[in-house]
XYZ file of N, CA and C in Angstrom:
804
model
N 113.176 107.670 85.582
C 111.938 108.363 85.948
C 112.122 108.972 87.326
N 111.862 110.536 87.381
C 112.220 110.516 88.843
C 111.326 110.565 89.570
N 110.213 110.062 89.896
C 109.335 109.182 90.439
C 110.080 108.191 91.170
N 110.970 107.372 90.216
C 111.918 106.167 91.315
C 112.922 106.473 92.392
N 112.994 108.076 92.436
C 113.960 108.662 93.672
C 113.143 108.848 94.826
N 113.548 108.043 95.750
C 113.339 108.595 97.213
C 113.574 109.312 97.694
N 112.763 110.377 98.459
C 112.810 111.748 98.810
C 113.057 111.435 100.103
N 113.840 112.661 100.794
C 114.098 112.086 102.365
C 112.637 112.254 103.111
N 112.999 111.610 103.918
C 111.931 111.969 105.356
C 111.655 113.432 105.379
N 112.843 114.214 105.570
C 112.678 115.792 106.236
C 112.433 116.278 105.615
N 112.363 116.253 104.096
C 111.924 117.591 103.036
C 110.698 117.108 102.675
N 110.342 115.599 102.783
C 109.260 115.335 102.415
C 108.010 116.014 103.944
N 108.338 115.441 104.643
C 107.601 116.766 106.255
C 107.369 117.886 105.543
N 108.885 118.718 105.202
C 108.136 119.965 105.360
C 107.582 120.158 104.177
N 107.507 119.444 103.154
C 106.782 119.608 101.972
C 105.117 119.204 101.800
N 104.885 118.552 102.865
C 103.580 118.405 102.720
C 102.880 119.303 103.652
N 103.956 120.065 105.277
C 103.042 120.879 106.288
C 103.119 122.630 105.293
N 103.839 122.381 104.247
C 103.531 123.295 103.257
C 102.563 123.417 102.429
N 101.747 122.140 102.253
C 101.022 121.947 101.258
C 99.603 122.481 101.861
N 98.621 123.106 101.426
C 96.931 123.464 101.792
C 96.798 122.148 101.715
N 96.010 121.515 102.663
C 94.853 120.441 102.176
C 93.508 121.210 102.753
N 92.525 120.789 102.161
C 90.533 120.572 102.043
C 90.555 119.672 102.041
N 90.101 119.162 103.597
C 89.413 117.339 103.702
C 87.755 118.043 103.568
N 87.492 116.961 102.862
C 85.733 116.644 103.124
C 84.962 116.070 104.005
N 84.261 116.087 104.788
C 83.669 115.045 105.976
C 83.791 113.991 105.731
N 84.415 113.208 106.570
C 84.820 111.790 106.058
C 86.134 111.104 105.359
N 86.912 112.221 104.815
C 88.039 111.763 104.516
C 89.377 112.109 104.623
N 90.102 111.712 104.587
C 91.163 111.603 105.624
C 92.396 111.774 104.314
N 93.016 112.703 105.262
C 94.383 113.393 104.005
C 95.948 112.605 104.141
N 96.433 112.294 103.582
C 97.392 111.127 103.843
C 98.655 111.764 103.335
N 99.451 110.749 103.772
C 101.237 111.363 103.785
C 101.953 111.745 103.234
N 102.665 110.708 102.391
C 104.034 111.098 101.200
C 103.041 111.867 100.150
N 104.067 112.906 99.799
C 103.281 113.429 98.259
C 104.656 113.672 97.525
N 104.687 114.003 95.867
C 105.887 114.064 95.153
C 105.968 115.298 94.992
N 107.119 115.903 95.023
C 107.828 117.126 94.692
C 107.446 117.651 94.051
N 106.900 117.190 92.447
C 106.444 117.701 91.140
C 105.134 117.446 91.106
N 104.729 117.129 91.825
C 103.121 116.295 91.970
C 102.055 117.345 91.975
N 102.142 118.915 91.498
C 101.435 119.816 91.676
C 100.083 120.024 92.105
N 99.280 120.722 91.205
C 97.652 120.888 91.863
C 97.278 119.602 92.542
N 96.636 119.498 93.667
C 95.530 117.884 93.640
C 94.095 118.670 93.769
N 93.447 117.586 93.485
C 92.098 117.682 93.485
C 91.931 117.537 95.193
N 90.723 118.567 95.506
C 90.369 118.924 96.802
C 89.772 117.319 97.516
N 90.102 117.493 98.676
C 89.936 116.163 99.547
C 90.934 115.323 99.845
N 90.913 113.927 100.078
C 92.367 113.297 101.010
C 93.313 112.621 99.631
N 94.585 112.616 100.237
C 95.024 112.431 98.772
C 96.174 110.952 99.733
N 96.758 109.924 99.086
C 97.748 109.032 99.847
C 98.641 108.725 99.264
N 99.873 109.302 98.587
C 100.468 109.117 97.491
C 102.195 108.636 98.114
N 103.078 107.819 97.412
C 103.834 107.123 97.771
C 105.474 107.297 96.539
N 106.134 108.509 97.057
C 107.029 108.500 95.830
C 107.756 107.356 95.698
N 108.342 106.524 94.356
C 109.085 105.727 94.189
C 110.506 105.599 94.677
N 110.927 104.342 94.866
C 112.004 103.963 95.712
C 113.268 104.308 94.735
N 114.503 104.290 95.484
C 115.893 104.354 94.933
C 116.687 103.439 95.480
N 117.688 103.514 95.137
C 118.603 102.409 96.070
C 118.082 101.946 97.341
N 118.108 100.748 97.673
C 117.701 100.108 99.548
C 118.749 100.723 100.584
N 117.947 101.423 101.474
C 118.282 101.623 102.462
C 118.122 101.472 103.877
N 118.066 99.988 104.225
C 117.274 98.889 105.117
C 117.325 99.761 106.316
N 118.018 100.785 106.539
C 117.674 101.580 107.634
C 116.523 102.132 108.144
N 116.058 102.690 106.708
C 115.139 103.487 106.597
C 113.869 102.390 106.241
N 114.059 101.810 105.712
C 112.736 100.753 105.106
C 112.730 100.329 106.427
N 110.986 99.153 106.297
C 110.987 98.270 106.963
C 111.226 96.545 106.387
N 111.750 96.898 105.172
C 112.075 95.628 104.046
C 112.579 94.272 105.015
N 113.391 94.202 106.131
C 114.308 93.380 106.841
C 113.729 92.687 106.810
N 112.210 92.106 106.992
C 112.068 90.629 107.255
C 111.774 89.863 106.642
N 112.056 90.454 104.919
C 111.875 89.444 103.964
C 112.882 89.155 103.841
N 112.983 87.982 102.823
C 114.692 87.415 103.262
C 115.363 87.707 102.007
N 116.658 87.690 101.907
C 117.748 87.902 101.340
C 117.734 87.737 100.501
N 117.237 86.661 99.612
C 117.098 86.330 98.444
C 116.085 87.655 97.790
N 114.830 87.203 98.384
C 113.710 88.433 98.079
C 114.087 89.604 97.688
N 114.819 90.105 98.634
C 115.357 91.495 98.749
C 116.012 91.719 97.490
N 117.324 91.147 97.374
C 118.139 90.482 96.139
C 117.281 91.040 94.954
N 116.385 90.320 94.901
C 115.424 90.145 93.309
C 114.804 91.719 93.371
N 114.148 92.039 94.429
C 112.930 92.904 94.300
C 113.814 94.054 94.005
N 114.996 94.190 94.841
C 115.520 96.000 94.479
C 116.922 96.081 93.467
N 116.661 94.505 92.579
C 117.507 94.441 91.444
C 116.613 94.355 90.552
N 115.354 94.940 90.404
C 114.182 94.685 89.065
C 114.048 95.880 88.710
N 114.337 96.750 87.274
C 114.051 97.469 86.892
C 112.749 97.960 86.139
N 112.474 99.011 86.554
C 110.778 99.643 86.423
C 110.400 98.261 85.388
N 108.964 98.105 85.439
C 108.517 97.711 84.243
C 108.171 98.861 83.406
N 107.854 98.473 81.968
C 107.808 99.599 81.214
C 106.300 99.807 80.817
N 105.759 101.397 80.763
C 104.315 102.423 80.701
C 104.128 101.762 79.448
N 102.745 100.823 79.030
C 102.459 100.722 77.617
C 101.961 102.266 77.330
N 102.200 102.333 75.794
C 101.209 103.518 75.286
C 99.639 103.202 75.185
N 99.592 102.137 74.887
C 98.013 101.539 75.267
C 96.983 101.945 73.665
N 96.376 101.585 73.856
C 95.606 101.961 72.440
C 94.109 102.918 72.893
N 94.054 103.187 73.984
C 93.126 104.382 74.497
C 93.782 104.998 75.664
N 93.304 106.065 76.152
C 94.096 106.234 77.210
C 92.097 106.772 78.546
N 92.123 106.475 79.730
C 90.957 107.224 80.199
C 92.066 107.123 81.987
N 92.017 108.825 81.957
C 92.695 108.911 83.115
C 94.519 108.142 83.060
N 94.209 107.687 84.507
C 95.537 107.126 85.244
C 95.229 105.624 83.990
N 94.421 104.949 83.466
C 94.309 104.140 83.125
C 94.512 103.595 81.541
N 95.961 102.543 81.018
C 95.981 102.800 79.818
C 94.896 101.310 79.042
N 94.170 100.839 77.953
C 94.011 100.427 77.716
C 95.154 99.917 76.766
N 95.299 98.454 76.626
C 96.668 97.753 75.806
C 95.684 96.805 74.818
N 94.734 96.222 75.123
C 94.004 95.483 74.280
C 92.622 95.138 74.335
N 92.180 94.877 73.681
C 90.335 94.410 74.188
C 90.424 93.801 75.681
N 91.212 93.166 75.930
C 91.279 92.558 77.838
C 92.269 92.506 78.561
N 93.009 93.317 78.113
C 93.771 94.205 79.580
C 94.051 95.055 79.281
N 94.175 96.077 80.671
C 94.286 97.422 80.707
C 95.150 97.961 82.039
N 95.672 99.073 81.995
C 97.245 99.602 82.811
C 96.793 100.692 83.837
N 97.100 100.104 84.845
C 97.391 101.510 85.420
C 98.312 101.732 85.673
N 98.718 102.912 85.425
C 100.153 103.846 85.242
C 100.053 105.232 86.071
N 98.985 105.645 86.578
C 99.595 106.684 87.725
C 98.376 106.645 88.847
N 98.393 107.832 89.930
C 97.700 108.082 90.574
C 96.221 108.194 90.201
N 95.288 107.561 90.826
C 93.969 107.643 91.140
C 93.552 108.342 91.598
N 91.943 109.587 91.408
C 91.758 110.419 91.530
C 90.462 110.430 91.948
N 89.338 111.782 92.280
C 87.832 111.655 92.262
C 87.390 111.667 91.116
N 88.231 111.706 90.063
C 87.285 111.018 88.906
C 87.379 109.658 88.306
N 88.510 108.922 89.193
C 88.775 108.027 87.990
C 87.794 106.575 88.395
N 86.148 106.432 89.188
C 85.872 105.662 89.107
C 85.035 106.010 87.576
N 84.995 107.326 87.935
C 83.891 107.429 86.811
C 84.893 107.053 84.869
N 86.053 107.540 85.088
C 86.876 107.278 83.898
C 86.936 105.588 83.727
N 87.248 104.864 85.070
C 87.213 103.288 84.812
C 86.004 102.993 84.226
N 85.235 103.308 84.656
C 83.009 102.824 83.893
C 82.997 103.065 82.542
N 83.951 104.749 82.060
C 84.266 104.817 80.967
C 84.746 103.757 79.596
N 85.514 103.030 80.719
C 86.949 102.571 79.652
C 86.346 100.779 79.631
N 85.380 100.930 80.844
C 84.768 99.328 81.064
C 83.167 99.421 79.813
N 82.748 100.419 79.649
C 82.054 100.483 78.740
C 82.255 100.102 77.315
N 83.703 101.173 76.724
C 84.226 101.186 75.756
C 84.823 99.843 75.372
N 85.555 99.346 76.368
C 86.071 98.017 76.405
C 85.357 97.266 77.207
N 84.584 96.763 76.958
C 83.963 95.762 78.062
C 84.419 94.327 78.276
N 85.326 93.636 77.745
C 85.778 92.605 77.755
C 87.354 92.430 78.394
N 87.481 93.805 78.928
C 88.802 93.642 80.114
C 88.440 92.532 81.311
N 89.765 92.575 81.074
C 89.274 91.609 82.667
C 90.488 91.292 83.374
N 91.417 92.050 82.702
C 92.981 91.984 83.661
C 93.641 93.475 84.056
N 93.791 93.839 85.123
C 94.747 94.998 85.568
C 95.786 95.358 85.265
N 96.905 95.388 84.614
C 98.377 95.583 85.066
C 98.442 96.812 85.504
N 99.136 96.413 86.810
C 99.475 97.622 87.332
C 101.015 97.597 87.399
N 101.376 98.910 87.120
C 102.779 98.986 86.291
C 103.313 99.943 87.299
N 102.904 101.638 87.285
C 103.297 102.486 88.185
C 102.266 102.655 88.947
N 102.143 102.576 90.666
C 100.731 102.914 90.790
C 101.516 104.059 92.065
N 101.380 105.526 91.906
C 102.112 105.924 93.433
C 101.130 105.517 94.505
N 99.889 105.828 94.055
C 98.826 105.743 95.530
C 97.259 106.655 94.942
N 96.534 107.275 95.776
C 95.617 108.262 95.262
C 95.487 109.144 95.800
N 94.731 110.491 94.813
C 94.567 111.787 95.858
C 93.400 111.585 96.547
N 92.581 111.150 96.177
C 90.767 110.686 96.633
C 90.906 109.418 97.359
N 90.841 108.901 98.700
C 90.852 107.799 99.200
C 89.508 106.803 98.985
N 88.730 107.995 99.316
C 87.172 107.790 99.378
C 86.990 106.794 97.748
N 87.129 107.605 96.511
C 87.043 107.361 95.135
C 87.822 106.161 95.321
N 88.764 106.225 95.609
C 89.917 105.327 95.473
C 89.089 103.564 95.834
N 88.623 103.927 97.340
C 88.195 102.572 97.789
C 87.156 101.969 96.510
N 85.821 103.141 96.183
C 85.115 102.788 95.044
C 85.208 101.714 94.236
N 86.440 102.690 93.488
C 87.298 102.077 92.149
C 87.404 100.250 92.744
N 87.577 100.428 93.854
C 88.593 98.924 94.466
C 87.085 97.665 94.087
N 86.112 98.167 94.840
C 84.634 97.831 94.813
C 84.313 97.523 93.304
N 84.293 98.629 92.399
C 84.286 98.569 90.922
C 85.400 97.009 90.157
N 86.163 96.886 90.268
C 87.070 95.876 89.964
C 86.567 94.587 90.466
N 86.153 94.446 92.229
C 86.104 93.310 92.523
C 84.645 92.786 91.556
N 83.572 94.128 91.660
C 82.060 93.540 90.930
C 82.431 93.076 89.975
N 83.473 93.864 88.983
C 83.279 92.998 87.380
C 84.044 91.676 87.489
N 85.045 91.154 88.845
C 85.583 90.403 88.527
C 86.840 90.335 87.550
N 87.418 91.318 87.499
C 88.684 91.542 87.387
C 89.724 91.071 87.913
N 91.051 90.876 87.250
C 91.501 90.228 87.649
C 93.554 91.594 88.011
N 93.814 91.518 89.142
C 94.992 92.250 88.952
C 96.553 91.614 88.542
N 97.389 92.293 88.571
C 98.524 91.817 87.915
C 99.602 92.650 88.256
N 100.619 92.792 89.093
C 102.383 93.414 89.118
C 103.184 92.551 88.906
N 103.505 93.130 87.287
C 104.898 92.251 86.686
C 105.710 92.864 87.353
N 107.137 92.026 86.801
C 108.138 92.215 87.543
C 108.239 93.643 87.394
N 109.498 94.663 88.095
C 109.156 95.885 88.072
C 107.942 96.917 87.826
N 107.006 95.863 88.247
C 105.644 97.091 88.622
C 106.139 97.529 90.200
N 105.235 98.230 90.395
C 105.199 99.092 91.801
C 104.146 99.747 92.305
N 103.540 99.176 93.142
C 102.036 99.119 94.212
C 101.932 100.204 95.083
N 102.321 101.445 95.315
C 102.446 102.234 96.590
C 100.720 102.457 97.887
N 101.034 102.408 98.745
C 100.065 103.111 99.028
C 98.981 103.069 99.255
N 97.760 103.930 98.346
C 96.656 103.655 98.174
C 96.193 102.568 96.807
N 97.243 102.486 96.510
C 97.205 101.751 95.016
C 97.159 99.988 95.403
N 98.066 99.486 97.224
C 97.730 98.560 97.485
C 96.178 98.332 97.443
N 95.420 98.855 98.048
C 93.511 98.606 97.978
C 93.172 97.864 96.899
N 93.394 99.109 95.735
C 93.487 98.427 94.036
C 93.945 97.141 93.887
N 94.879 96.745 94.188
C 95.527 95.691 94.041
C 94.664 94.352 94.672
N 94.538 94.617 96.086
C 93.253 93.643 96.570
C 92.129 93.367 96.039
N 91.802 94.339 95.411
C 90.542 94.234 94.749
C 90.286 93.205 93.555
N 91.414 92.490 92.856
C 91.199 91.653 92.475
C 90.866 90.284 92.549
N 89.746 89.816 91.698
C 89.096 88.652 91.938
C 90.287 87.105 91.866
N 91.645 87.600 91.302
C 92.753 86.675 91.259
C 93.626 87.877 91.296
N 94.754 87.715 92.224
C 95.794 88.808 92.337
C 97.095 88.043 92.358
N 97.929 88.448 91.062
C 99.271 87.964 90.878
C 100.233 88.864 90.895
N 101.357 88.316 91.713
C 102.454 89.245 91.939
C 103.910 88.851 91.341
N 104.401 89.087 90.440
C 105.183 88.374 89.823
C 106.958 88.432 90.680
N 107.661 88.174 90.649
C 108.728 87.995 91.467
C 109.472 89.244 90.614
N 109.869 90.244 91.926
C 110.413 91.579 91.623
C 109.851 92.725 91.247
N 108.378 92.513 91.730
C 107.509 93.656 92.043
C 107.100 93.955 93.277
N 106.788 95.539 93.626
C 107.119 95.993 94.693
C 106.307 96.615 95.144
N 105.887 96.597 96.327
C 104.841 97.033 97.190
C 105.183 97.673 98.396
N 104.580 98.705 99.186
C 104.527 100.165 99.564
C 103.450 100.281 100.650
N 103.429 100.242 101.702
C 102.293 100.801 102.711
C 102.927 101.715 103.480
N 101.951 101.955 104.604
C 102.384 102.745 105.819
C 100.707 103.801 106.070
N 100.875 104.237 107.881
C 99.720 104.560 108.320
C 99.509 106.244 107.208
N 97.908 105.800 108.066
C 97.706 107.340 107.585
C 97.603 108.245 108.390
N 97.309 109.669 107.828
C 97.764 110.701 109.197
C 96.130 111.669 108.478
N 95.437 112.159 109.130
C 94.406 113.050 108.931
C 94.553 114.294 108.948
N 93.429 115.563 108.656
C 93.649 116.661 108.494
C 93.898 116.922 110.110
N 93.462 116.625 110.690
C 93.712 117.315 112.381
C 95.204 116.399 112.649
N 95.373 115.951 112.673
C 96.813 115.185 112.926
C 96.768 114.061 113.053
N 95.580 113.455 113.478
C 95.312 112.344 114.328
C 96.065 111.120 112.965
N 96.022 109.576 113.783
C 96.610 108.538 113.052
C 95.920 107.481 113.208
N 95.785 106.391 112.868
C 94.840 105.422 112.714
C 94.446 104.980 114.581
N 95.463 105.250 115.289
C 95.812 104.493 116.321
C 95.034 105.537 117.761
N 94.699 106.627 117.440
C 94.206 107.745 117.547
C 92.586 107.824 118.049
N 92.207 106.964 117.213
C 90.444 106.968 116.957
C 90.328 105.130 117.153
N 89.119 105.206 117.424
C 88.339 103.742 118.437
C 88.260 102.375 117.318
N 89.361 101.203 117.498
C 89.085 100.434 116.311
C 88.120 100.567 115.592
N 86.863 100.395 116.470
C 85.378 100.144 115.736
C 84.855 101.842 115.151
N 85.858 102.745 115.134
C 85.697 104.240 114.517
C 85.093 103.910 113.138
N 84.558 104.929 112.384
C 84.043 105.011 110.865
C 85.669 104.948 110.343
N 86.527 105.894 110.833
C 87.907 106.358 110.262
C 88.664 104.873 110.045
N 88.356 103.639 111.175
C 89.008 102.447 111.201
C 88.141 101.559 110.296
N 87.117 101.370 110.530
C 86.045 100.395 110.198
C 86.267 100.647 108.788
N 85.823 101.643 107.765
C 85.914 101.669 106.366
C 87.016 100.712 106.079
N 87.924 101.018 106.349
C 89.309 99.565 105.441
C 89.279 98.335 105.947
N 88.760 97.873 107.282
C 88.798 96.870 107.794
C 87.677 96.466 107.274
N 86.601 96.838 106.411
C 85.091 96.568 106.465
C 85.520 96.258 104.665
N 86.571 96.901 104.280
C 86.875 96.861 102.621
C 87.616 95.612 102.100
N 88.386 95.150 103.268
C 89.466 94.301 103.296
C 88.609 93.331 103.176
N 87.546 93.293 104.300
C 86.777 91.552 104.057
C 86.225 91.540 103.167
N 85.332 92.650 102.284
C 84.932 92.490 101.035
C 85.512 92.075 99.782
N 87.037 92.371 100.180
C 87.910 91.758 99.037
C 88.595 90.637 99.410
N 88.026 89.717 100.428
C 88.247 88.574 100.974
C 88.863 87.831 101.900
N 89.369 88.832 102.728
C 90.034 88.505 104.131
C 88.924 88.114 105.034
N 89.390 87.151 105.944
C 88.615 87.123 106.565
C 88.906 88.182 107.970
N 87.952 88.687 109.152
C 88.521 89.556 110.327
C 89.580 89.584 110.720
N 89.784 88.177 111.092
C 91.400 88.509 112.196
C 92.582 88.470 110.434
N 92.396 88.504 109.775
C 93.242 88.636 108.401
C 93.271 90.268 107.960
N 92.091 90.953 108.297
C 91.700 91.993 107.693
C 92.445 92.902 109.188
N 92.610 92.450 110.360
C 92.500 93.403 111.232
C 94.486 92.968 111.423
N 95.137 91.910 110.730
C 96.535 91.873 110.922
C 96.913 92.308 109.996
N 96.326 92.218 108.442
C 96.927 93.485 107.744
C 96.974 94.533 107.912
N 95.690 95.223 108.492
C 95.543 96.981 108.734
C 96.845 97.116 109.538
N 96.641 96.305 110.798
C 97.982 96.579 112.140
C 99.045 96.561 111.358
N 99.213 95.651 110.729
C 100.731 96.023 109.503
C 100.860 97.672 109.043
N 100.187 97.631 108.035
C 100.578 99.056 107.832
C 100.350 99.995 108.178
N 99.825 99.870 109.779
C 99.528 101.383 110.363
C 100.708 101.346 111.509
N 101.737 100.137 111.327
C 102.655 100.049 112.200
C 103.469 100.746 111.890
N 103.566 101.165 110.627
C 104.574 102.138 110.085
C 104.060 103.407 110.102
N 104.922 104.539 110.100
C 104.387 105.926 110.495
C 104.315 106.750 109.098
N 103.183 107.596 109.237
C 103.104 108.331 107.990
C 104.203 108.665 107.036
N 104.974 108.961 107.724
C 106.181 109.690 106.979
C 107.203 108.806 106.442
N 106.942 107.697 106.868
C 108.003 106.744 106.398
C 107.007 105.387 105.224
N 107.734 104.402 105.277
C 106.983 103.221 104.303
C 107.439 102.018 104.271
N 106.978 100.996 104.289
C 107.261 99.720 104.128
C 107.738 99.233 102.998
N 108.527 99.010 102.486
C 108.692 98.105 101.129
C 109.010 96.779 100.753
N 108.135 96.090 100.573
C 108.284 94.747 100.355
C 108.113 94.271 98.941
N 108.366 93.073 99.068
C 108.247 91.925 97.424
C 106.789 91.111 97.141
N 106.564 90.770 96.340
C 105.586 89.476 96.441
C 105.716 88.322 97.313
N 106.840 87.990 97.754
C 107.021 86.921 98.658
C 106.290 87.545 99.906
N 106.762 88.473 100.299
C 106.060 89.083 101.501
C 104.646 89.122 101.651
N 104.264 89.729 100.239
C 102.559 90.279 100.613
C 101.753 89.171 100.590
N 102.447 88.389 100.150
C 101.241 86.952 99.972
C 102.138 85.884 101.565
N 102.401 86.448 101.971
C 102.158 86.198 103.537
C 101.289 87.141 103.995
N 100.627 87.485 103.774
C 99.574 88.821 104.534
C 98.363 88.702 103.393
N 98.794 88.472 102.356
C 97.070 88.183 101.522
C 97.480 87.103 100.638
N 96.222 86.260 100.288
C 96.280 85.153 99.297
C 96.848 85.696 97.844
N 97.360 85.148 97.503
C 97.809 85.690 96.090
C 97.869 84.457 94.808
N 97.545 84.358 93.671
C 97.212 83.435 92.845
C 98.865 83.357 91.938
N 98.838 82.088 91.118
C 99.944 82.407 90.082
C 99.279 81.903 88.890
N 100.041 82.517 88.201
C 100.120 82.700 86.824
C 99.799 81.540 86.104
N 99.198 80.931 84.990
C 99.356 79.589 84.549
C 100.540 80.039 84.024
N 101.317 78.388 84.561
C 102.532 78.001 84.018
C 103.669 78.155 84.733
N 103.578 79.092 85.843
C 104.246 79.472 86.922
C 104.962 78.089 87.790
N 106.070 77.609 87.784
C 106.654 76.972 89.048
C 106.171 77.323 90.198
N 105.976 75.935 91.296
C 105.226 76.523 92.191
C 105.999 77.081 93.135
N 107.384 77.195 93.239
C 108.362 78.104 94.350
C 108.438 79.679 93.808
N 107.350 79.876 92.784
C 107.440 81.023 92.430
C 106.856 82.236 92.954
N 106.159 82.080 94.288
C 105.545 82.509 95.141
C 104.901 81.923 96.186
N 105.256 82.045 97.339
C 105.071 81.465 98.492
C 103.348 81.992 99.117
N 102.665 81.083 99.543
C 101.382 81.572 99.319
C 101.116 80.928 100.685
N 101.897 81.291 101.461
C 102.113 81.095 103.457
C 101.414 82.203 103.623
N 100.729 82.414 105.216
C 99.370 82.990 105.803
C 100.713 83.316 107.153
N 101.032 84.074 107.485
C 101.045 84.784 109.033
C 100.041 84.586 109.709
């Protein structure tokens, strides 16, 4: 899939100060975008192309350990169900679970209400490919939408979290990360240039994710050491880590049946 190729730094620059964006009051236009990733829908978009070979230079992967590393960038994609409905980025697989498989959009809270209607007895996520979203704003929604019904999320092995698609991922009322799935942050950058670091912690631009984070159960100083995490990294670049990692930075549940060295569920 070439989605899983990493694009450099420099073509990815000039490919996005090429790109038109239309921010809307209030939202904020974000970094990586994909090569083939054509039209977006008007407003902020945060999208995260897929990884290729490790290149610990370029990552900030180093401080998970060796083993981790080992597993996470020896797991091949998990595989796109065809699903038995499809609404949006979102595939349905059975009466109670359902996929997300691409980017999130300004419509897709309204497509999730869709597919939660039609199916109302979901209650598990897999998230399989997620790059990130073009709608941040929608995006957070959606996150809100998941935690109300009590949903539950899920990255099997070779899933992949980028981005804005981490939010999603929090948003679950139990969030499992299976060993050799892979996760994706880094700051954001706005239509004027500015970066998280830019504007006044207690800003609207800061406060919205720090104010989203505790809703999906961090507590402050949890909510305000994750944000500093991924705004430590610069737009243009990305973090890539494992499940071992992120559940040092958020609580993360396991699986029934799971060994318990199967995820380390340590707090930084």
């Amino acid at each position: 899939m070439d989605m899983r190729a990493l694009l450099s730094v420099f073509a990815l620059a000039a490919l996005v100060s090429a790109l038109p964006v239309r921010a809307e009051e209030g939202r904020i236009s974000y970094e990586l975008v994909e090569a083939d990733a054509g039209d977006f829908a008007p407003g902020a978009d945060r999208l995260q192309p897929g990884r290729a070979e490790p290149s610990y230079a370029e990552s900030s992967y180093v401080e998970s350990s060796y083993a981790e590393q080992a597993a996470f960038w020896q797991s091949a994609p998990a595989s796109v169900p065809r699903g038995i409905a499809s609404y949006g980025p979102f595939r349905v697989i059975d009466a109670a679970h359902a996929a997300l498989v691409d980017a999130t959009d300004s419509r897709s809270p309204e497509q999730f209400a869709a597919l939660l209607r039609d199916f109302p007895d979901v209650s598990e996520l897999e998230m399989i490919e997620c790059p990130g979203t073009e709608d941040d704003l929608a995006n957070l929604r959606l996150g809100r939408m998941i935690r109300a019904r009590g949903i539950v999320t899920h990255v099997p092995a070779g899933g992949s979290v980028r981005s804005g698609a981490v939010e999603l991922f929090l948003a679950g009322r139990l969030r499992y990360a299976d060993p050799g799935s892979e996760f994706a942050v880094h700051a954001w950058l706005d239509d004027t240039g500015r970066t998280p670091r830019d504007y006044a912690p207690n800003a609207p631009e800061n406060r919205r994710y720090l104010d989203y984070y505790q809703q999906m159960g961090m507590d402050a100083a949890q909510a305000r050491a994750f944000y500093a995490m991924t705004n430590a990294i610069p737009f243009e670049s990305a973090r890539w880590f494992g499940a071992e990692e992120m559940a040092r930075w958020v609580s993360l549940d396991r699986m029934p049946g799971w060994p318990k060295t199967r995820v380390t569920l340590s707090q930084r």
